[in-house]
Short mmCIF file of C-alpha atoms and ligand atoms in Angstrom, two decimals:
data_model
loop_
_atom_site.label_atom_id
_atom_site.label_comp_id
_atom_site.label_asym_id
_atom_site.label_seq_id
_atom_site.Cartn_x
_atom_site.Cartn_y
_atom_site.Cartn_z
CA UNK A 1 -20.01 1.20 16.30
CA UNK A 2 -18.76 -1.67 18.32
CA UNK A 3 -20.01 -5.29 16.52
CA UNK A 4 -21.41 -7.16 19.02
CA UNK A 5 -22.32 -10.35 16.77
CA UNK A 6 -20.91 -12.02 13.49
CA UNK A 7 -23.42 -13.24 10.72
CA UNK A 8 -23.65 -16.44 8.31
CA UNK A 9 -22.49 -15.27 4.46
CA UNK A 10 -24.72 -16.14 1.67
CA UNK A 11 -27.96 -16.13 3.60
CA UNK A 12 -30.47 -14.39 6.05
CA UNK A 13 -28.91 -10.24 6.53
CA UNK A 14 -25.46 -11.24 5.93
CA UNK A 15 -22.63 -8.81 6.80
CA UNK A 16 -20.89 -8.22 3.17
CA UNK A 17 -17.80 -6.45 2.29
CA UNK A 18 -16.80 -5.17 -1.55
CA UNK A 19 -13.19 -4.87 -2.65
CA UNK A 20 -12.32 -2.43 -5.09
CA UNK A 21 -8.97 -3.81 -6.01
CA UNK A 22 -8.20 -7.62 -5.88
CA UNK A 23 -4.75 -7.99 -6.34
CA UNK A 24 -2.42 -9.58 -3.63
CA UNK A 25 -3.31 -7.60 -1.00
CA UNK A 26 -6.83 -7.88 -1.75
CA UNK A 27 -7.05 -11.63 -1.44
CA UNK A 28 -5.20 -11.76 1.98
CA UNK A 29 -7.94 -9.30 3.20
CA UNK A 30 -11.26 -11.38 1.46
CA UNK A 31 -9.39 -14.46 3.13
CA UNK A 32 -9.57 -12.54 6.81
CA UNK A 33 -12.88 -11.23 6.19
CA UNK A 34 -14.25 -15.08 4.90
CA UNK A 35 -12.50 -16.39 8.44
CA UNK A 36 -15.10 -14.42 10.07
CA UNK A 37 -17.98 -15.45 8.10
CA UNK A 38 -18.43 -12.09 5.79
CA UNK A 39 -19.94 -11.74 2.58
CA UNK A 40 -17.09 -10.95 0.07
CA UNK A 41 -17.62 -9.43 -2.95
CA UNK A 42 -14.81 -8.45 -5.49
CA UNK A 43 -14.29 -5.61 -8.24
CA UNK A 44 -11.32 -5.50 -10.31
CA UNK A 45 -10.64 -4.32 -13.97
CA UNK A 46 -9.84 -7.92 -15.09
CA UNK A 47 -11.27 -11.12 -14.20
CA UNK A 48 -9.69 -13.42 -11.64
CA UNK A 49 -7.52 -11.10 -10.05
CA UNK A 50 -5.94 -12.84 -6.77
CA UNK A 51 -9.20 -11.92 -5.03
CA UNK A 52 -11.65 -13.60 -6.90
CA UNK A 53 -10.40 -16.82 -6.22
CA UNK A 54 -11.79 -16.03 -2.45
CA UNK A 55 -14.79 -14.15 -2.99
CA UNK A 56 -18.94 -15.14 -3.18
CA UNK A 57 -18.88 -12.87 -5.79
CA UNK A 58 -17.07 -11.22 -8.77
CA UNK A 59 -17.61 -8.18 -10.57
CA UNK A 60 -14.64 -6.95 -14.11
CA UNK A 61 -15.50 -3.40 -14.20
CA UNK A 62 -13.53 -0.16 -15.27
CA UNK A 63 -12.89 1.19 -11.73
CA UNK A 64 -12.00 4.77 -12.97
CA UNK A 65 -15.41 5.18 -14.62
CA UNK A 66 -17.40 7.00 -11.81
CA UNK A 67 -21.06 5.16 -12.91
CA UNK A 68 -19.81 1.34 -13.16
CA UNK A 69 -18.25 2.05 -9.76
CA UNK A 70 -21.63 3.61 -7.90
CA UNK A 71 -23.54 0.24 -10.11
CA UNK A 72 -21.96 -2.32 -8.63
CA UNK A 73 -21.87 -0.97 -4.77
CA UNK A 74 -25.55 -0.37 -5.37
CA UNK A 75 -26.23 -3.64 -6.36
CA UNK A 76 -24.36 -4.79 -3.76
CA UNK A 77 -25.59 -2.40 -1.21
CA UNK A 78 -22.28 -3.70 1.15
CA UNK A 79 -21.31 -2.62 4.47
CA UNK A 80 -18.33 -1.63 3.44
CA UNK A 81 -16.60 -0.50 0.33
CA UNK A 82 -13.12 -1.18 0.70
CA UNK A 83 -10.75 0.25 -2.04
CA UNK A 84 -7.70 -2.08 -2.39
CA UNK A 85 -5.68 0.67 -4.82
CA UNK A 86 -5.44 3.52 -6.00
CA UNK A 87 -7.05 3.62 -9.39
CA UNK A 88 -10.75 3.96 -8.62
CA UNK A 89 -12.94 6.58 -9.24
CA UNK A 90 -12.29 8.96 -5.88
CA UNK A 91 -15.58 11.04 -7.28
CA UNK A 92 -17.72 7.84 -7.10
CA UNK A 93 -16.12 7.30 -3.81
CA UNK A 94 -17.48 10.42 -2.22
CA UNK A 95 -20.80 10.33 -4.10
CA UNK A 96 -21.50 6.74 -2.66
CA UNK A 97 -20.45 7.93 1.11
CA UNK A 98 -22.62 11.21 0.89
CA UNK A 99 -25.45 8.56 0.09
CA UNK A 100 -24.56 6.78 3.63
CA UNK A 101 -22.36 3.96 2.36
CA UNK A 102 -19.05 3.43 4.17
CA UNK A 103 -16.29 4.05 2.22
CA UNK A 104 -12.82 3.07 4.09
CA UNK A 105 -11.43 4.44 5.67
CA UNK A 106 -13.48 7.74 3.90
CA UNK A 107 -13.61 9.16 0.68
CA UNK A 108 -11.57 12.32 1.91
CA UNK A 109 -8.66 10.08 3.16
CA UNK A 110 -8.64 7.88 -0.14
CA UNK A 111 -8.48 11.22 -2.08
CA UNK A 112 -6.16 13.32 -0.51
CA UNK A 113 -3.57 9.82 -0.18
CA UNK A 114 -4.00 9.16 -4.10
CA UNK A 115 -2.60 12.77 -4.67
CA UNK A 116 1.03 13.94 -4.47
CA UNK A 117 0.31 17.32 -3.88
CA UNK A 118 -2.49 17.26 -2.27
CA UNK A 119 -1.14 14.73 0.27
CA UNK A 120 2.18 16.68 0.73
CA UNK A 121 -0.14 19.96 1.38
CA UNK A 122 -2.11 17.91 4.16
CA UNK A 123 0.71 16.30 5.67
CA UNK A 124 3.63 19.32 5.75
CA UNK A 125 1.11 22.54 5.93
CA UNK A 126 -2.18 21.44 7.83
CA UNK A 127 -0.62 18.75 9.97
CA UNK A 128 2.84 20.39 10.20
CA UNK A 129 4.58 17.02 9.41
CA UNK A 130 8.27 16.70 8.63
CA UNK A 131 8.81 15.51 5.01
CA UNK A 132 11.45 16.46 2.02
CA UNK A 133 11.32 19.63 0.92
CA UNK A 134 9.50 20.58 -1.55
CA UNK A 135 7.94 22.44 -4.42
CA UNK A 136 4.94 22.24 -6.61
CA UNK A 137 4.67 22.83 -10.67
CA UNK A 138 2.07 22.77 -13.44
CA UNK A 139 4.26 23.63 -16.63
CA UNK A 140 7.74 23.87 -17.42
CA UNK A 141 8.95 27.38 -16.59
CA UNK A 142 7.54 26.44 -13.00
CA UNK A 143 9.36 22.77 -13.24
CA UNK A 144 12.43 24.97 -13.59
CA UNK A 145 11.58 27.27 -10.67
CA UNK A 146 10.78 24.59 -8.10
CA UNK A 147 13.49 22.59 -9.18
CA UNK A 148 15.60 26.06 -8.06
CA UNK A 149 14.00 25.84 -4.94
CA UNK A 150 14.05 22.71 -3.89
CA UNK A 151 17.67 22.10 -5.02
CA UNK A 152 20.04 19.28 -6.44
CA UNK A 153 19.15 16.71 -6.93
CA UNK A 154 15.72 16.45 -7.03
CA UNK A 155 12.82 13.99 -7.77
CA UNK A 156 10.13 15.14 -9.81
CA UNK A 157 7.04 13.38 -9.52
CA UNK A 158 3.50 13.61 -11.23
CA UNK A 159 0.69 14.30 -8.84
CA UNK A 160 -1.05 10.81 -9.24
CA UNK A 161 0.40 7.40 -10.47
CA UNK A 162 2.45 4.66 -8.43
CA UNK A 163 4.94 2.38 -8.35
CA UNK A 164 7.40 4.92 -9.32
CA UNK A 165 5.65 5.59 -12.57
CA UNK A 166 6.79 8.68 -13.83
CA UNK A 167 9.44 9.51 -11.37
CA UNK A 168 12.46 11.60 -12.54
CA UNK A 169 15.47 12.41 -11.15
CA UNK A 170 17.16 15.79 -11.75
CA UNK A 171 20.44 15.55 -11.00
CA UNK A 172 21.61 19.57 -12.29
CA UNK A 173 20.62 22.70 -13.26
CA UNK A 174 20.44 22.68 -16.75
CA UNK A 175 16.74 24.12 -17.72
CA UNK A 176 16.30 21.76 -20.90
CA UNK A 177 16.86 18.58 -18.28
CA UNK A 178 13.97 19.94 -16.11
CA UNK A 179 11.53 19.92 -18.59
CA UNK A 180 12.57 17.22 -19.99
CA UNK A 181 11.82 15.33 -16.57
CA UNK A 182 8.93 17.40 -16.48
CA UNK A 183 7.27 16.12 -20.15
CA UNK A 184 8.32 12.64 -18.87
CA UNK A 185 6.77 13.14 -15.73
CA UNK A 186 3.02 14.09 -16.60
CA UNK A 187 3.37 11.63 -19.50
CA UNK A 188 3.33 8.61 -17.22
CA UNK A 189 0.69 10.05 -14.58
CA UNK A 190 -2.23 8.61 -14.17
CA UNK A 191 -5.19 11.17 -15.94
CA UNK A 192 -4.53 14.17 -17.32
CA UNK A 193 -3.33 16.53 -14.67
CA UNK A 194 -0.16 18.89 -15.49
CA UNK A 195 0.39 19.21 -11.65
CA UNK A 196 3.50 17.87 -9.96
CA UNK A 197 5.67 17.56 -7.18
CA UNK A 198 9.48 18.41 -6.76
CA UNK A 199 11.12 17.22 -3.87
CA UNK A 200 14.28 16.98 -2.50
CA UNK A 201 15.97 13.87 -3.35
CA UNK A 202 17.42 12.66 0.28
CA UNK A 203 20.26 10.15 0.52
CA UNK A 204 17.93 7.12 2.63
CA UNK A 205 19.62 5.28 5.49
CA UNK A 206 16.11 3.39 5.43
CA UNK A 207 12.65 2.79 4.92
CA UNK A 208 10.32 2.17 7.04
CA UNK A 209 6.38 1.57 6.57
CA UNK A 210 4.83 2.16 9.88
CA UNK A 211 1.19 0.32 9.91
CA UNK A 212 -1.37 2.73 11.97
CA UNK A 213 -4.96 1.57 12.53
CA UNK A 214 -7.86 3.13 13.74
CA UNK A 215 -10.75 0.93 15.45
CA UNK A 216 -13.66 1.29 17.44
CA UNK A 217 -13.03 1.16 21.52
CA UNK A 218 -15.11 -0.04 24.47
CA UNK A 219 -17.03 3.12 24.62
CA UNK A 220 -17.46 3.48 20.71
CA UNK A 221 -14.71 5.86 20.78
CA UNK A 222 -11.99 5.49 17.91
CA UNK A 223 -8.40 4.28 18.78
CA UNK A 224 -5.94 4.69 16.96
CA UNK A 225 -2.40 2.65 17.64
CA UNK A 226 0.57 1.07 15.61
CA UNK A 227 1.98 -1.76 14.80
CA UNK A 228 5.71 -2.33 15.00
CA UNK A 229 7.34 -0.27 11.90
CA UNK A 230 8.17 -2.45 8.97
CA UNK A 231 12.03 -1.81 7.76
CA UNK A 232 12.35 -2.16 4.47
CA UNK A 233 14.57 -1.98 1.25
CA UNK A 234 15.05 -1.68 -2.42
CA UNK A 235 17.42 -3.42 -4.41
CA UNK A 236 18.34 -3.46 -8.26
CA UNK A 237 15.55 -2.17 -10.25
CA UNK A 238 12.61 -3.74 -8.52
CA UNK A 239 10.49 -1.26 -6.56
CA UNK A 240 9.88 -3.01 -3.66
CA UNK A 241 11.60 -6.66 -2.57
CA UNK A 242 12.21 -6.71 1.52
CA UNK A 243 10.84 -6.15 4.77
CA UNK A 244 11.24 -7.29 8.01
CA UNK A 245 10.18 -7.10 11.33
CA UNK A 246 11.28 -6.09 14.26
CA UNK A 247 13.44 -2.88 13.25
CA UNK A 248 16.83 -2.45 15.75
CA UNK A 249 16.50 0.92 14.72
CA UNK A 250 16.97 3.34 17.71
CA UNK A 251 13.89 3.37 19.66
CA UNK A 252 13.75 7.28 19.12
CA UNK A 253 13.92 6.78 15.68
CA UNK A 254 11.25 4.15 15.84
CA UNK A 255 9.01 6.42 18.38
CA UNK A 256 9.38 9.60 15.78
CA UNK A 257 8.59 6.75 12.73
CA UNK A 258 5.34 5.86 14.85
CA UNK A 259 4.06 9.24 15.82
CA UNK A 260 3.73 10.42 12.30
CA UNK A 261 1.60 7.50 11.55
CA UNK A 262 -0.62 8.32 14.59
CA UNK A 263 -0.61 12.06 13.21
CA UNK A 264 -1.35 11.35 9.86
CA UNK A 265 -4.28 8.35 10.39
CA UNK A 266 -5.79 10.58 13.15
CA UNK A 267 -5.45 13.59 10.55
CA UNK A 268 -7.20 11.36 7.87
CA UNK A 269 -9.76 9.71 10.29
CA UNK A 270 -12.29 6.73 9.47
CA UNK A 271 -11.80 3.06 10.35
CA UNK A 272 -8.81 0.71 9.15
CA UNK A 273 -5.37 0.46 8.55
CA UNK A 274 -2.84 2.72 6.94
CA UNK A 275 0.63 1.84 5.67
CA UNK A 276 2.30 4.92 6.38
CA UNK A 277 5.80 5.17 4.87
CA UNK A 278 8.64 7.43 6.41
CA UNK A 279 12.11 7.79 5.40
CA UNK A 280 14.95 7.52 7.97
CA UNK A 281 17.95 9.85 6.30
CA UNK A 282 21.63 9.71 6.52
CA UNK A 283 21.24 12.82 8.22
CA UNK A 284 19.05 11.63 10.81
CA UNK A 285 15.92 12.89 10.15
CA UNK A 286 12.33 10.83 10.18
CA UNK A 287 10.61 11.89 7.28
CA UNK A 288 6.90 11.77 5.98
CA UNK A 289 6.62 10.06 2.60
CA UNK A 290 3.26 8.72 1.97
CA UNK A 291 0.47 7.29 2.77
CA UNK A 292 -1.97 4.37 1.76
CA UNK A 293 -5.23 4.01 3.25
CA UNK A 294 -5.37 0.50 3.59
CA UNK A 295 -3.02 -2.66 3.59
CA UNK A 296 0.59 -2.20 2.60
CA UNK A 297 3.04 -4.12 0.18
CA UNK A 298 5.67 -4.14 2.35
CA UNK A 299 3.70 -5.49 5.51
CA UNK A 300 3.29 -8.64 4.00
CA UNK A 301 6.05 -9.55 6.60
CA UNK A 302 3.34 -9.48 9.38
CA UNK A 303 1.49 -12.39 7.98
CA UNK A 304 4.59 -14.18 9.67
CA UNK A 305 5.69 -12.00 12.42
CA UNK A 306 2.56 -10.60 13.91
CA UNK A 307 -0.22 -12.17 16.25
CA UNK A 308 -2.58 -10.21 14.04
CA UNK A 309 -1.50 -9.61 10.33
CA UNK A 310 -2.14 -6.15 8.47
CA UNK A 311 -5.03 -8.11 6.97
CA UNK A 312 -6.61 -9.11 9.88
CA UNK A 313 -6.38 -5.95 11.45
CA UNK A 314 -7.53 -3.94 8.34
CA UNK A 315 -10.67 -6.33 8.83
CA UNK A 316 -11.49 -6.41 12.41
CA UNK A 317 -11.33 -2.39 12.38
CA UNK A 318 -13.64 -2.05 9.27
CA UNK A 319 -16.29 -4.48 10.99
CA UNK A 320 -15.63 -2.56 14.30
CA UNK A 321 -14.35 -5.35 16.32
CA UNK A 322 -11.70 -4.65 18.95
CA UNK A 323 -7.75 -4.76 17.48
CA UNK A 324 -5.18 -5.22 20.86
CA UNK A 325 -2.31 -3.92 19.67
CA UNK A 326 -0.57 -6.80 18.16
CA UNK A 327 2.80 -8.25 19.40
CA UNK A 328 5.36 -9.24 17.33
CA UNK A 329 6.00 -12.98 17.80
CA UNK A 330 9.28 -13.95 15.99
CA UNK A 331 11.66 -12.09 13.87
CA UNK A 332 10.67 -12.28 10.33
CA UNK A 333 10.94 -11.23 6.33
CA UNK A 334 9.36 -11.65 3.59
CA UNK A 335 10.93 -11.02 -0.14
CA UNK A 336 8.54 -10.52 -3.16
CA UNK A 337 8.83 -12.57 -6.26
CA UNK A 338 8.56 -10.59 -9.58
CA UNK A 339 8.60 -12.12 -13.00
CA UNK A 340 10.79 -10.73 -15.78
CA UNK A 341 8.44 -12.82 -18.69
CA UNK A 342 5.40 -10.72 -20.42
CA UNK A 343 2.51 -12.30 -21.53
CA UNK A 344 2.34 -15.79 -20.11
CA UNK A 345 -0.78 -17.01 -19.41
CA UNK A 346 -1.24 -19.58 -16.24
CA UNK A 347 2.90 -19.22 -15.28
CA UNK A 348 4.38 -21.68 -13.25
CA UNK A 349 5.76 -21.36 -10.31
CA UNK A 350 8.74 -23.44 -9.71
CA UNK A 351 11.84 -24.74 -6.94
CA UNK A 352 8.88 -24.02 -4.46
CA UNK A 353 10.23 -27.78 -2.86
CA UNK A 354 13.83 -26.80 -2.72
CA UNK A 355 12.63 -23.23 -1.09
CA UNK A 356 9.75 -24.88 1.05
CA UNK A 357 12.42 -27.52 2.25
CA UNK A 358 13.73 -24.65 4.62
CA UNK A 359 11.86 -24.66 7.90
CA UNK A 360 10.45 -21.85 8.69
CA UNK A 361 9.67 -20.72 5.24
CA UNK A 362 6.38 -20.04 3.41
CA UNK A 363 5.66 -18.83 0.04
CA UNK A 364 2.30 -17.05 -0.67
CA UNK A 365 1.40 -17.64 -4.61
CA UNK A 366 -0.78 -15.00 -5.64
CA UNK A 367 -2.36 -16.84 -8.48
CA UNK A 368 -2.65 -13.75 -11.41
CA UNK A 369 -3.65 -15.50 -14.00
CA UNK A 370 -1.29 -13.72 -16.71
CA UNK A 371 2.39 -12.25 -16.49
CA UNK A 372 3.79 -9.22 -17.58
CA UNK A 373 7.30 -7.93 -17.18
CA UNK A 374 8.09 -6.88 -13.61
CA UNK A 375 5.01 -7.91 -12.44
CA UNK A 376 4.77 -9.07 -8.34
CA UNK A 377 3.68 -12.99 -8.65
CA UNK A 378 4.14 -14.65 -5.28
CA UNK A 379 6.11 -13.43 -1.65
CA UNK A 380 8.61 -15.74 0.33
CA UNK A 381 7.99 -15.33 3.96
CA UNK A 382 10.73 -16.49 6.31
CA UNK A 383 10.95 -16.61 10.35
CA UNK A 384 14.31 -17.14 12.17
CA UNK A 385 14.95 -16.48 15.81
CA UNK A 386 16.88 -13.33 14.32
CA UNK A 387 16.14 -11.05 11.91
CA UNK A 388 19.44 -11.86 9.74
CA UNK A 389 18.42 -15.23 10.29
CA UNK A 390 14.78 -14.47 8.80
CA UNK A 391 16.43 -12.12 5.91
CA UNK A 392 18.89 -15.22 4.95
CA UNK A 393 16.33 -17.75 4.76
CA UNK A 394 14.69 -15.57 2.90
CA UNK A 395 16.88 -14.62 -0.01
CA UNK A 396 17.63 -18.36 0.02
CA UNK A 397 14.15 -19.56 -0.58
CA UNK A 398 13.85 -16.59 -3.21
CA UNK A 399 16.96 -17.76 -4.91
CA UNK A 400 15.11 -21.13 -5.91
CA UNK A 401 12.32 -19.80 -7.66
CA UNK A 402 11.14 -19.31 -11.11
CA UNK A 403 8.74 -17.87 -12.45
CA UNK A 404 8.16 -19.48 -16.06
N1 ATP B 501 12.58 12.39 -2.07
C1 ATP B 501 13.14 11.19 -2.16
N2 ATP B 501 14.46 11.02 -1.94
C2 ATP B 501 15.03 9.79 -2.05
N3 ATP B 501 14.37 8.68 -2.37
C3 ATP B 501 13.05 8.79 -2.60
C4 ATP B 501 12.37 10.04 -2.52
N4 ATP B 501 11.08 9.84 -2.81
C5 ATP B 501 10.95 8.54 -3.07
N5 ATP B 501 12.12 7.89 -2.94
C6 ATP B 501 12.35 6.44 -3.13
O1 ATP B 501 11.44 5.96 -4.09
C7 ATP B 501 10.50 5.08 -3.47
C8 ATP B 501 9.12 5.25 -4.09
O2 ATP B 501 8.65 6.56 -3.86
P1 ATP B 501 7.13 6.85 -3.57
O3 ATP B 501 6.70 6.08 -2.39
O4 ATP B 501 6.92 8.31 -3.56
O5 ATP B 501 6.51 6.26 -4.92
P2 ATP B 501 5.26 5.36 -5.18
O6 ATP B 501 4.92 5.58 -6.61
O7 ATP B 501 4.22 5.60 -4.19
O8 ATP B 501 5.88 3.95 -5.01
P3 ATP B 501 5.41 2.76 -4.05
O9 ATP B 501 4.13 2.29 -4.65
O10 ATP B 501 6.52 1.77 -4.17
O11 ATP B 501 5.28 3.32 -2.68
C9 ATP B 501 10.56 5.42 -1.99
O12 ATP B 501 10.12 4.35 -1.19
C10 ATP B 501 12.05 5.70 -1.84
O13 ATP B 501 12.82 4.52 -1.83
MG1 MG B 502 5.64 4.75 -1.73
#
């Protein structure tokens, strides 16, 4: 429904919002939501996670177990439950939204997009979708057969974990390698499922994470539009480090990048935004990867490129305000900061004046209060009137920081 009117937080029939999840992406999203006056309210498994520092409220609570989760949206009774990762309780999720609460975008979408294999089903058989091929596998002999099918090399992935957890490349067909990639596989998964995923491992020309959102129109209809695709890239051995904004990718490329994330938010439905990630191959063809219901790593960036950042327009569509499709203003990156160091409490963050010296340049400090190795800390975010301007400034400002 279209929101006519905004409320005051704290008193009176507030409009109030709970975060499960509030990490880095989290806090950018309670600091949109607190421009406009909403309750916030924050759930994560430890206490002062980025969010916190920007909420009314703060729940620690073990967001896998199904009754803490349903407790503390109860209590809350919030307009919206929005889930900031993947780690939550999915069954919770969809008991909570039977009972009437709104669960972003729903508890279908967050389920299906937290699942390899149930994803890859959705996305490639009921939506028809382009994607790697593929094959699925729930013990070793099968490892061995998909990995047959799907060819050399391969990836083999377990049906739910991220940030690469897990992820095994097979690089020939020796039947000892597969299950060895296959025991390594469902040991680093998230639960207990056997089930995983073998896909083709393509040789990537690019990334791109194409942010789709779905908001209510004039006539209470739902839109859904996109947002500029993000290009990004990996380096070394962090998972993710830049992005930028605007892509000089071909615009068919870019048009075939943008229609999957119409395809696949429309297929998923509900209110919000989805980072939708799609490969761009060597070979030339726009892929299907994944999807995240909500707020994307990698579009950071449009906290400095966009009229209207992911975070804003994650927001405004939850609450049902209007989202014009936002414009991108300058050329911009942003480069994440990681920490090598385990275990330090309240790190520093240092040669912020030597990187904030560059004009142009911001850093966003995401205030965990504890590191551990390879852990995301803080994000450099750098406008130029090019992108390889942007980029540069970038890696510069990155180059003077420590985390210690
Ligand atoms: N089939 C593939 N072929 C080549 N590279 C791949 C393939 N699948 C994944 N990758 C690379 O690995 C990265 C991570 O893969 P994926 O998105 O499936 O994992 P994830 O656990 O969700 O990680 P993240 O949280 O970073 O998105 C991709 O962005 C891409 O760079
Ligand atoms: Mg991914």
């Amino acid at each position: 429904m279209r929101r006519e009117y905004l409320t005051t937080p704290m008193f009176g029939k507030p409009i109030k919002i709970l975060l499960l999840g509030g990490g880095e992406l989290g806090k950018e999203v309670a600091i949109e939501a607190q421009r406009l006056g909403v309750e916030v309210v924050v759930v994560d498994r430890y206490d002062w996670a980025p969010a916190m520092h920007v909420a009314h409220r703060r729940y620690v609570i073990d967001m896998l177990n199904r009754n803490a989760v349903k407790a503390v949206v109860e209590r809350e009774s919030p307009d919206a439950v929005i889930p900031e990762i993947e780690a939550i309780s999915y069954e919770a999720l969809e008991e909570l939204e039977a009972r009437g609460y709104f669960v972003v975008p729903n508890a279908k979408a967050v389920r299906i997009a937290m699942n390899r294999v149930e994803l890859r089903k959705f996305a490639a058989e009921v939506l028809g979708l382009p994607t790697t091929k593929y094959a699925f596998a729930e013990n070793p002999d099968e490892a061995v057969e998909a990995c047959e099918k799907v060819g050399y090399p391969c990836l083999i992935k377990p049906e739910m974990s991220s940030s690469g957890h897990g992820h095994v490349k097979v690089l020939e067909p020796r039947a000892s390698s597969v299950k060895e990639a296959y025991s390594y596989a469902v040991a680093h998964a998230r639960g207990k499922s056997r089930r995983v995923i073998v896909e083709e491992f393509v040789n990537l020309e690019t990334e791109f994470t194409v942010l789709t959102y779905r908001h209510v129109g004039d006539s209470n209809n739902v839109v859904t539009d996109t947002c500029e695709p993000v290009e990004h890239w990996r380096y070394g051995k962090y998972h993710y480090i830049e992005s930028w904004q605007p892509s000089k990718r071909p615009g068919e490329v870019l048009e075939k990048a943008r229609e999957i994330g119409i395809r696949i938010a429309e297929g998923l439905g509900g209110l919000g935004i989805f980072g939708v990630e799609v490969f761009l191959t060597r070979d030339g063809r726009v892929l299907f990867s994944e999807v995240a219901p909500r707020p994307h790593d990698t579009g950071m960036v449009t906290m400095a490129s966009q009229e209207l950042s992911e975070f804003a327009i994650h927001v405004r569509a939850v609450l049902g305000l209007p989202v014009p499709k936002p414009r991108v203003l300058t050329p911009a990156a942003s480069l994440a900061i990681y920490t090598d160091n385990d275990g330090v409490w309240a790190p520093r963050i240092g040669g912020v004046y030597e990187a904030l010296k560059i004009s142009g340049v911001d850093i966003r400090v995401f205030g965990k209060p504890f590191t551990y190795r390879d852990r995301r800390m803080a994000v450099v975010l750098a406008r130029g009137s090019t992108v390889e301007e942007a980029l540069e400034k970038a890696r510069r400002a990155a180059s003077y920081i420590v985390v210690e």
